[in-house]
mmCIF file of C-alpha atoms and ligand atoms in Angstrom:
data_model
loop_
_atom_site.group_PDB
_atom_site.id
_atom_site.type_symbol
_atom_site.label_atom_id
_atom_site.label_comp_id
_atom_site.label_asym_id
_atom_site.label_seq_id
_atom_site.Cartn_x
_atom_site.Cartn_y
_atom_site.Cartn_z
ATOM 1 C CA MET A 1 18.219 11.118 36.153
ATOM 2 C CA SER A 2 16.106 13.020 39.037
ATOM 3 C CA ASP A 3 17.474 13.530 42.754
ATOM 4 C CA GLY A 4 17.829 10.253 44.491
ATOM 5 C CA ALA A 5 17.682 7.833 41.804
ATOM 6 C CA SER A 6 19.850 5.129 41.745
ATOM 7 C CA LYS A 7 18.491 3.351 38.785
ATOM 8 C CA PHE A 8 16.524 4.090 35.651
ATOM 9 C CA LEU A 9 14.033 3.034 33.493
ATOM 10 C CA GLY A 10 13.075 4.596 29.932
ATOM 11 C CA VAL A 11 11.647 4.417 26.559
ATOM 12 C CA LEU A 12 13.284 3.738 23.546
ATOM 13 C CA GLY A 13 12.434 4.994 20.109
ATOM 14 C CA HIS A 14 12.572 7.210 17.040
ATOM 15 C CA PRO A 15 10.982 9.793 17.409
ATOM 16 C CA ILE A 16 10.166 9.946 21.084
ATOM 17 C CA GLY A 17 8.701 13.268 21.839
ATOM 18 C CA HIS A 18 5.280 12.407 21.356
ATOM 19 C CA SER A 19 5.178 9.249 23.441
ATOM 20 C CA GLN A 20 3.387 9.142 26.741
ATOM 21 C CA SER A 21 5.346 6.772 28.956
ATOM 22 C CA PRO A 22 7.097 9.499 30.525
ATOM 23 C CA ARG A 23 4.088 10.669 32.140
ATOM 24 C CA LEU A 24 2.266 7.310 32.869
ATOM 25 C CA PHE A 25 5.249 6.406 34.047
ATOM 26 C CA LYS A 26 5.796 9.253 36.598
ATOM 27 C CA ARG A 27 2.331 8.569 38.239
ATOM 28 C CA ILE A 28 2.898 5.004 38.641
ATOM 29 C CA LEU A 29 6.726 5.620 40.085
ATOM 30 C CA SER A 30 5.088 8.603 42.329
ATOM 31 C CA ALA A 31 1.861 6.590 43.270
ATOM 32 C CA GLU A 32 4.486 3.679 44.323
ATOM 33 C CA GLY A 33 6.741 6.017 46.396
ATOM 34 C CA ARG A 34 9.498 5.041 44.071
ATOM 35 C CA ASP A 35 12.115 8.110 43.969
ATOM 36 C CA ASP A 36 14.781 5.583 43.611
ATOM 37 C CA VAL A 37 13.974 4.733 40.277
ATOM 38 C CA ALA A 38 13.886 7.719 37.351
ATOM 39 C CA TYR A 39 12.214 7.375 33.692
ATOM 40 C CA ARG A 40 13.719 9.045 30.542
ATOM 41 C CA THR A 41 13.456 8.668 27.359
ATOM 42 C CA PHE A 42 15.962 7.380 24.413
ATOM 43 C CA ASP A 43 15.722 8.923 20.900
ATOM 44 C CA LEU A 44 17.673 6.042 18.881
ATOM 45 C CA PRO A 45 17.649 6.373 15.409
ATOM 46 C CA ASN A 46 19.647 3.675 14.450
ATOM 47 C CA ILE A 47 18.743 0.009 16.645
ATOM 48 C CA GLU A 48 22.354 -1.239 15.853
ATOM 49 C CA ASP A 49 23.495 1.520 18.458
ATOM 50 C CA PHE A 50 21.393 -0.263 21.157
ATOM 51 C CA HIS A 51 24.253 -2.009 22.809
ATOM 52 C CA THR A 52 26.547 1.185 23.164
ATOM 53 C CA LEU A 53 23.389 2.766 24.874
ATOM 54 C CA THR A 54 23.241 0.263 27.515
ATOM 55 C CA GLN A 55 26.798 0.139 27.763
ATOM 56 C CA ASP A 56 26.522 3.908 28.356
ATOM 57 C CA HIS A 57 23.910 3.605 30.811
ATOM 58 C CA PRO A 58 24.758 0.953 33.385
ATOM 59 C CA ASN A 59 21.926 1.737 35.614
ATOM 60 C CA LEU A 60 19.509 1.379 33.127
ATOM 61 C CA VAL A 61 17.318 -1.395 34.319
ATOM 62 C CA GLY A 62 14.100 -1.805 32.121
ATOM 63 C CA LEU A 63 13.003 -0.359 28.582
ATOM 64 C CA ASN A 64 9.752 0.170 26.825
ATOM 65 C CA VAL A 65 10.550 -0.024 23.021
ATOM 66 C CA THR A 66 8.071 1.824 20.728
ATOM 67 C CA VAL A 67 7.985 2.805 16.903
ATOM 68 C CA PRO A 68 10.345 1.439 14.789
ATOM 69 C CA HIS A 69 12.188 -1.053 16.962
ATOM 70 C CA LYS A 70 9.430 -3.228 18.475
ATOM 71 C CA GLN A 71 10.357 -5.951 16.025
ATOM 72 C CA ALA A 72 14.030 -4.937 14.844
ATOM 73 C CA ILE A 73 15.416 -5.289 18.806
ATOM 74 C CA LEU A 74 14.542 -8.985 18.620
ATOM 75 C CA SER A 75 18.105 -9.883 17.256
ATOM 76 C CA SER A 76 19.894 -8.115 20.326
ATOM 77 C CA LEU A 77 17.918 -10.144 23.222
ATOM 78 C CA VAL A 78 19.079 -13.017 25.048
ATOM 79 C CA ARG A 79 15.375 -14.067 25.707
ATOM 80 C CA VAL A 80 11.940 -13.516 24.574
ATOM 81 C CA SER A 81 8.641 -14.435 26.274
ATOM 82 C CA GLU A 82 6.354 -16.946 24.460
ATOM 83 C CA GLU A 83 3.666 -14.484 23.845
ATOM 84 C CA ALA A 84 5.880 -11.780 22.272
ATOM 85 C CA GLN A 85 7.288 -14.947 20.331
ATOM 86 C CA ALA A 86 4.029 -15.412 18.998
ATOM 87 C CA VAL A 87 3.326 -11.647 18.031
ATOM 88 C CA GLY A 88 6.854 -11.350 16.537
ATOM 89 C CA ALA A 89 7.269 -7.997 18.448
ATOM 90 C CA VAL A 90 8.402 -6.912 22.290
ATOM 91 C CA ASN A 91 7.331 -3.725 23.825
ATOM 92 C CA THR A 92 9.143 -4.116 27.495
ATOM 93 C CA LEU A 93 12.455 -5.059 27.636
ATOM 94 C CA VAL A 94 14.056 -6.190 31.363
ATOM 95 C CA LYS A 95 17.654 -6.273 32.014
ATOM 96 C CA THR A 96 19.029 -9.492 33.147
ATOM 97 C CA PRO A 97 22.627 -10.795 34.140
ATOM 98 C CA GLN A 98 22.628 -12.489 31.355
ATOM 99 C CA GLY A 99 21.950 -9.754 28.744
ATOM 100 C CA TRP A 100 18.238 -8.364 27.965
ATOM 101 C CA GLU A 101 15.133 -9.921 27.813
ATOM 102 C CA GLY A 102 11.799 -8.951 26.146
ATOM 103 C CA HIS A 103 7.781 -8.954 26.515
ATOM 104 C CA ASN A 104 4.633 -7.552 24.898
ATOM 105 C CA THR A 105 2.602 -6.131 26.937
ATOM 106 C CA ASP A 106 0.380 -4.659 24.116
ATOM 107 C CA VAL A 107 -1.203 -8.169 23.832
ATOM 108 C CA TRP A 108 -2.433 -7.810 27.947
ATOM 109 C CA GLY A 109 -3.349 -4.031 27.574
ATOM 110 C CA PHE A 110 -5.556 -4.758 24.568
ATOM 111 C CA GLN A 111 -6.968 -7.851 25.986
ATOM 112 C CA ARG A 112 -8.081 -6.306 29.184
ATOM 113 C CA SER A 113 -9.064 -2.876 27.524
ATOM 114 C CA ILE A 114 -11.424 -4.484 25.257
ATOM 115 C CA GLN A 115 -12.950 -7.674 27.294
ATOM 116 C CA PRO A 116 -15.540 -5.712 29.234
ATOM 117 C CA PHE A 117 -16.858 -4.040 25.899
ATOM 118 C CA LEU A 118 -17.241 -7.562 23.666
ATOM 119 C CA ALA A 119 -20.730 -9.582 23.458
ATOM 120 C CA ASN A 120 -21.611 -12.673 22.198
ATOM 121 C CA ARG A 121 -22.144 -11.202 18.650
ATOM 122 C CA HIS A 122 -18.665 -9.946 18.235
ATOM 123 C CA GLU A 123 -17.316 -13.564 16.806
ATOM 124 C CA ARG A 124 -15.979 -11.550 13.926
ATOM 125 C CA ALA A 125 -13.870 -8.959 13.543
ATOM 126 C CA LEU A 126 -11.965 -6.604 10.794
ATOM 127 C CA VAL A 127 -8.730 -5.378 11.992
ATOM 128 C CA LEU A 128 -7.085 -2.667 9.722
ATOM 129 C CA GLY A 129 -3.302 -2.583 9.416
ATOM 130 C CA THR A 130 -0.464 -5.059 9.247
ATOM 131 C CA GLY A 131 1.868 -3.567 11.483
ATOM 132 C CA GLY A 132 3.198 -4.062 15.129
ATOM 133 C CA SER A 133 0.123 -3.557 17.090
ATOM 134 C CA ALA A 134 -1.723 -5.218 14.428
ATOM 135 C CA ALA A 135 0.057 -8.403 15.261
ATOM 136 C CA ALA A 136 -0.856 -7.897 18.858
ATOM 137 C CA VAL A 137 -4.420 -7.805 18.162
ATOM 138 C CA HIS A 138 -4.684 -10.719 15.770
ATOM 139 C CA HIS A 139 -2.885 -12.852 18.970
ATOM 140 C CA VAL A 140 -5.307 -11.692 21.511
ATOM 141 C CA LEU A 141 -8.527 -12.356 19.005
ATOM 142 C CA ALA A 142 -7.057 -15.812 18.187
ATOM 143 C CA LYS A 143 -7.123 -16.117 21.715
ATOM 144 C CA LEU A 144 -10.554 -15.039 22.557
ATOM 145 C CA GLY A 145 -11.571 -17.213 19.410
ATOM 146 C CA ILE A 146 -12.540 -14.286 17.510
ATOM 147 C CA ASP A 147 -12.304 -14.830 13.408
ATOM 148 C CA ALA A 148 -10.644 -11.802 12.482
ATOM 149 C CA ILE A 149 -9.820 -10.497 8.418
ATOM 150 C CA SER A 150 -6.783 -8.507 7.651
ATOM 151 C CA VAL A 151 -7.685 -5.226 5.967
ATOM 152 C CA SER A 152 -4.463 -3.384 4.172
ATOM 153 C CA ARG A 153 -3.686 -0.950 1.756
ATOM 154 C CA THR A 154 -2.295 -3.513 -0.229
ATOM 155 C CA GLY A 155 -4.653 -6.745 0.283
ATOM 156 C CA ASP A 156 -1.824 -8.816 1.378
ATOM 157 C CA SER A 157 -0.658 -8.977 5.091
ATOM 158 C CA THR A 158 2.223 -11.573 3.815
ATOM 159 C CA LYS A 159 3.934 -8.670 2.724
ATOM 160 C CA GLY A 160 4.329 -7.511 6.455
ATOM 161 C CA THR A 161 6.855 -9.622 8.805
ATOM 162 C CA ARG A 162 4.046 -12.526 9.101
ATOM 163 C CA ALA A 163 0.530 -13.633 7.578
ATOM 164 C CA LEU A 164 -2.508 -11.745 10.180
ATOM 165 C CA GLY A 165 -5.784 -13.140 10.834
ATOM 166 C CA ARG A 166 -7.262 -16.203 8.427
ATOM 167 C CA ALA A 167 -7.660 -13.593 5.411
ATOM 168 C CA SER A 168 -6.500 -10.793 3.953
ATOM 169 C CA ILE A 169 -8.175 -7.962 1.742
ATOM 170 C CA GLY A 170 -7.863 -4.510 0.392
ATOM 171 C CA TYR A 171 -9.852 -1.701 1.727
ATOM 172 C CA HIS A 172 -11.549 -1.333 -1.649
ATOM 173 C CA GLU A 173 -12.863 -5.084 -0.894
ATOM 174 C CA VAL A 174 -14.724 -4.056 2.510
ATOM 175 C CA SER A 175 -18.189 -4.327 0.830
ATOM 176 C CA GLU A 176 -21.401 -3.668 2.997
ATOM 177 C CA TRP A 177 -21.782 -7.245 3.633
ATOM 178 C CA VAL A 178 -18.531 -7.453 4.934
ATOM 179 C CA VAL A 179 -19.241 -4.574 7.515
ATOM 180 C CA ARG A 180 -22.691 -6.221 8.216
ATOM 181 C CA HIS A 181 -20.832 -9.645 8.977
ATOM 182 C CA HIS A 182 -17.740 -7.931 11.447
ATOM 183 C CA LEU A 183 -19.240 -6.531 14.355
ATOM 184 C CA LEU A 184 -15.722 -5.752 15.493
ATOM 185 C CA VAL A 185 -13.659 -3.619 14.090
ATOM 186 C CA VAL A 186 -10.304 -2.740 15.322
ATOM 187 C CA HIS A 187 -8.141 0.240 13.737
ATOM 188 C CA CYS A 188 -4.359 -0.593 13.807
ATOM 189 C CA THR A 189 -2.910 2.401 11.711
ATOM 190 C CA PRO A 190 -1.047 5.669 12.632
ATOM 191 C CA VAL A 191 -3.710 7.406 10.250
ATOM 192 C CA GLY A 192 -5.941 10.224 12.190
ATOM 193 C CA MET A 193 -3.332 10.431 14.944
ATOM 194 C CA HIS A 194 -2.737 14.176 15.765
ATOM 195 C CA PRO A 195 -1.709 16.426 14.680
ATOM 196 C CA HIS A 196 -3.667 14.894 11.479
ATOM 197 C CA ASP A 197 -7.033 14.682 13.389
ATOM 198 C CA GLY A 198 -8.701 14.775 10.027
ATOM 199 C CA ASP A 199 -7.312 12.031 8.533
ATOM 200 C CA MET A 200 -9.196 8.481 8.384
ATOM 201 C CA VAL A 201 -8.170 5.189 6.530
ATOM 202 C CA PRO A 202 -10.796 4.405 3.396
ATOM 203 C CA PHE A 203 -12.994 2.531 5.784
ATOM 204 C CA PRO A 204 -16.842 2.621 4.771
ATOM 205 C CA THR A 205 -18.315 3.878 7.928
ATOM 206 C CA SER A 206 -21.909 4.235 6.428
ATOM 207 C CA TRP A 207 -22.394 0.618 7.016
ATOM 208 C CA LEU A 208 -21.653 0.530 10.735
ATOM 209 C CA THR A 209 -24.270 -0.176 12.963
ATOM 210 C CA PRO A 210 -25.349 -0.089 16.776
ATOM 211 C CA GLU A 211 -24.686 -3.449 17.108
ATOM 212 C CA HIS A 212 -20.856 -2.611 16.052
ATOM 213 C CA LEU A 213 -17.626 -2.376 18.314
ATOM 214 C CA VAL A 214 -15.349 -0.092 17.105
ATOM 215 C CA VAL A 215 -11.622 0.169 18.677
ATOM 216 C CA ASP A 216 -9.243 2.782 17.119
ATOM 217 C CA LEU A 217 -5.711 1.924 19.115
ATOM 218 C CA ILE A 218 -4.865 5.637 18.959
ATOM 219 C CA TYR A 219 -5.368 7.920 21.932
ATOM 220 C CA THR A 220 -4.469 11.454 20.938
ATOM 221 C CA PRO A 221 -6.953 12.770 19.722
ATOM 222 C CA ALA A 222 -9.224 11.078 22.170
ATOM 223 C CA GLU A 223 -11.871 10.681 19.568
ATOM 224 C CA THR A 224 -10.312 10.049 16.005
ATOM 225 C CA ARG A 225 -12.170 11.263 12.689
ATOM 226 C CA LEU A 226 -13.017 7.281 12.728
ATOM 227 C CA LEU A 227 -14.581 7.054 16.002
ATOM 228 C CA ARG A 228 -16.676 10.001 15.454
ATOM 229 C CA GLU A 229 -18.313 8.645 12.296
ATOM 230 C CA ALA A 230 -18.794 5.603 14.179
ATOM 231 C CA ARG A 231 -20.469 6.892 17.248
ATOM 232 C CA GLY A 232 -22.729 9.089 14.559
ATOM 233 C CA ARG A 233 -23.899 5.490 13.454
ATOM 234 C CA GLY A 234 -24.499 4.843 16.680
ATOM 235 C CA ALA A 235 -22.091 1.759 17.051
ATOM 236 C CA ALA A 236 -20.119 1.311 20.434
ATOM 237 C CA VAL A 237 -16.431 2.993 20.396
ATOM 238 C CA LEU A 238 -13.374 2.573 22.246
ATOM 239 C CA ASN A 239 -9.744 4.445 22.114
ATOM 240 C CA GLY A 240 -6.803 3.261 22.756
ATOM 241 C CA ALA A 241 -6.156 5.341 26.246
ATOM 242 C CA ASP A 242 -7.477 2.064 28.398
ATOM 243 C CA MET A 243 -4.685 0.088 26.458
ATOM 244 C CA LEU A 244 -1.838 2.428 26.646
ATOM 245 C CA ARG A 245 -2.709 2.660 30.815
ATOM 246 C CA LEU A 246 -2.812 -1.068 31.026
ATOM 247 C CA GLN A 247 0.345 -2.205 28.941
ATOM 248 C CA ALA A 248 2.104 0.444 31.125
ATOM 249 C CA GLU A 249 1.099 -1.287 34.181
ATOM 250 C CA LYS A 250 1.864 -4.515 33.042
ATOM 251 C CA ALA A 251 5.136 -3.657 32.226
ATOM 252 C CA TRP A 252 5.683 -2.143 35.925
ATOM 253 C CA GLU A 253 4.450 -5.352 37.072
ATOM 254 C CA ILE A 254 7.412 -7.200 35.139
ATOM 255 C CA TRP A 255 10.051 -4.767 36.065
ATOM 256 C CA LYS A 256 9.310 -5.200 40.059
ATOM 257 C CA THR A 257 9.038 -8.796 39.521
ATOM 258 C CA SER A 258 12.654 -8.782 38.075
ATOM 259 C CA GLY A 259 14.071 -7.066 41.412
ATOM 260 C CA VAL A 260 13.535 -3.154 40.089
HETATM 261 N N1 NAP B 301 -3.121 2.249 22.684
HETATM 262 C C1 NAP B 301 -1.880 1.750 22.687
HETATM 263 O O1 NAP B 301 -1.479 1.278 23.844
HETATM 264 C C2 NAP B 301 -0.993 1.378 21.430
HETATM 265 C C3 NAP B 301 0.183 0.748 21.371
HETATM 266 C C4 NAP B 301 0.571 0.034 20.398
HETATM 267 C C5 NAP B 301 0.191 1.141 19.017
HETATM 268 N N2 NAP B 301 -0.625 2.141 19.068
HETATM 269 C C6 NAP B 301 -1.209 2.773 17.898
HETATM 270 O O2 NAP B 301 -1.661 2.131 17.029
HETATM 271 C C7 NAP B 301 -1.161 2.839 15.678
HETATM 272 C C8 NAP B 301 -0.181 1.859 14.661
HETATM 273 O O3 NAP B 301 0.667 1.461 15.320
HETATM 274 P P1 NAP B 301 1.723 0.278 14.816
HETATM 275 O O4 NAP B 301 2.763 0.477 15.993
HETATM 276 O O5 NAP B 301 1.242 -0.781 14.475
HETATM 277 O O6 NAP B 301 2.502 0.852 13.598
HETATM 278 P P2 NAP B 301 2.974 0.519 12.325
HETATM 279 O O7 NAP B 301 3.721 -0.755 12.857
HETATM 280 O O8 NAP B 301 3.901 1.601 12.183
HETATM 281 O O9 NAP B 301 2.010 -0.034 11.340
HETATM 282 C C9 NAP B 301 1.033 0.695 10.755
HETATM 283 C C10 NAP B 301 0.470 -0.054 9.712
HETATM 284 O O10 NAP B 301 -0.375 1.217 9.325
HETATM 285 C C11 NAP B 301 -1.123 1.077 7.770
HETATM 286 N N3 NAP B 301 -0.708 2.325 7.375
HETATM 287 C C12 NAP B 301 0.437 3.046 7.594
HETATM 288 N N4 NAP B 301 0.299 4.148 7.021
HETATM 289 C C13 NAP B 301 -0.528 4.003 6.318
HETATM 290 C C14 NAP B 301 -1.769 5.108 5.562
HETATM 291 N N5 NAP B 301 -1.318 6.391 5.340
HETATM 292 N N6 NAP B 301 -3.321 4.362 5.232
HETATM 293 C C15 NAP B 301 -3.481 3.589 5.677
HETATM 294 N N7 NAP B 301 -2.691 2.790 6.107
HETATM 295 C C16 NAP B 301 -1.435 3.328 6.569
HETATM 296 C C17 NAP B 301 0.262 -0.174 7.305
HETATM 297 O O11 NAP B 301 -0.433 -1.492 7.158
HETATM 298 P P3 NAP B 301 -0.732 -1.455 5.385
HETATM 299 O O12 NAP B 301 0.711 -0.994 4.718
HETATM 300 O O13 NAP B 301 -0.965 -2.946 5.394
HETATM 301 O O14 NAP B 301 -2.264 -0.931 5.207
HETATM 302 C C18 NAP B 301 0.988 -0.592 8.733
HETATM 303 O O15 NAP B 301 1.339 -1.480 8.723
HETATM 304 C C19 NAP B 301 -0.116 4.007 16.321
HETATM 305 O O16 NAP B 301 -1.311 5.015 16.016
HETATM 306 C C20 NAP B 301 0.149 3.740 17.500
HETATM 307 O O17 NAP B 301 0.227 5.438 18.101
HETATM 308 C C21 NAP B 301 -1.198 2.074 20.368
#
């Protein structure tokens, strides 16, 4: 804990070294003049050790949760917000007198980050990947009335924790027709993330057009190979940096409302 801090917040995951959250919250806490609150990382390989961790740190009042615990932690919580229940994953925890409660601010972050870029023509979407972030993305697209198809390596999104989107196809089924009829593409896999900057999911970028908006939730590198190729076809592109900042700001708002 830093000098003067009487309570702390943190991020829980495994591995955790790559997390951008400490940097983001250092900035938020400093901008708010909150030197009574510190932010740190918790590398927790086994989610069964969550209770021991919270007992060992009684001044811990809030947590961000990242891969691989966003879903597994649900059973350790006393309450889960409606939105997080709908998504089936949490990324923000608040300590209450009854126990820990969970929220999902990825939903807020994703929605606020894409809204300025959406046009009427973006009425159908392809969502690449079927993990936790894809579930948040599907939830937002459904709220916005955008019809989404799930694209995965198996072509079967029900193999994940829940059914995603109105249909599910494999990458090999993404034909020119499919690309031309889905003007929003959202990439929700870790493929292409630093240090594997040259990697890309097998998505046929040659059929993208200037009408397309391609969103990659990855924020390092700032431009993945997928976004570079999409930009090369004239598509509008957006990385995950805005979503990351917005979900952190929303988490801080939740913590402040809870009395942090
Ligand atoms: N910007 C933000 O604020 C933000 C927030 C959350 C997540 N993210 C980023 O989003 C990405 C995904 O996060 P997540 O939490 O959803 O991860 P996840 O739960 O581990 O899911 C990733 C999905 O990616 C697909 N996948 C994994 N390895 C693959 C491979 N080698 N080839 C093709 N597909 C593969 C899998 O889908 P299939 O098996 O169905 O193909 C899997 O379900 C990460 O890079 C993360 O950093 C960013």
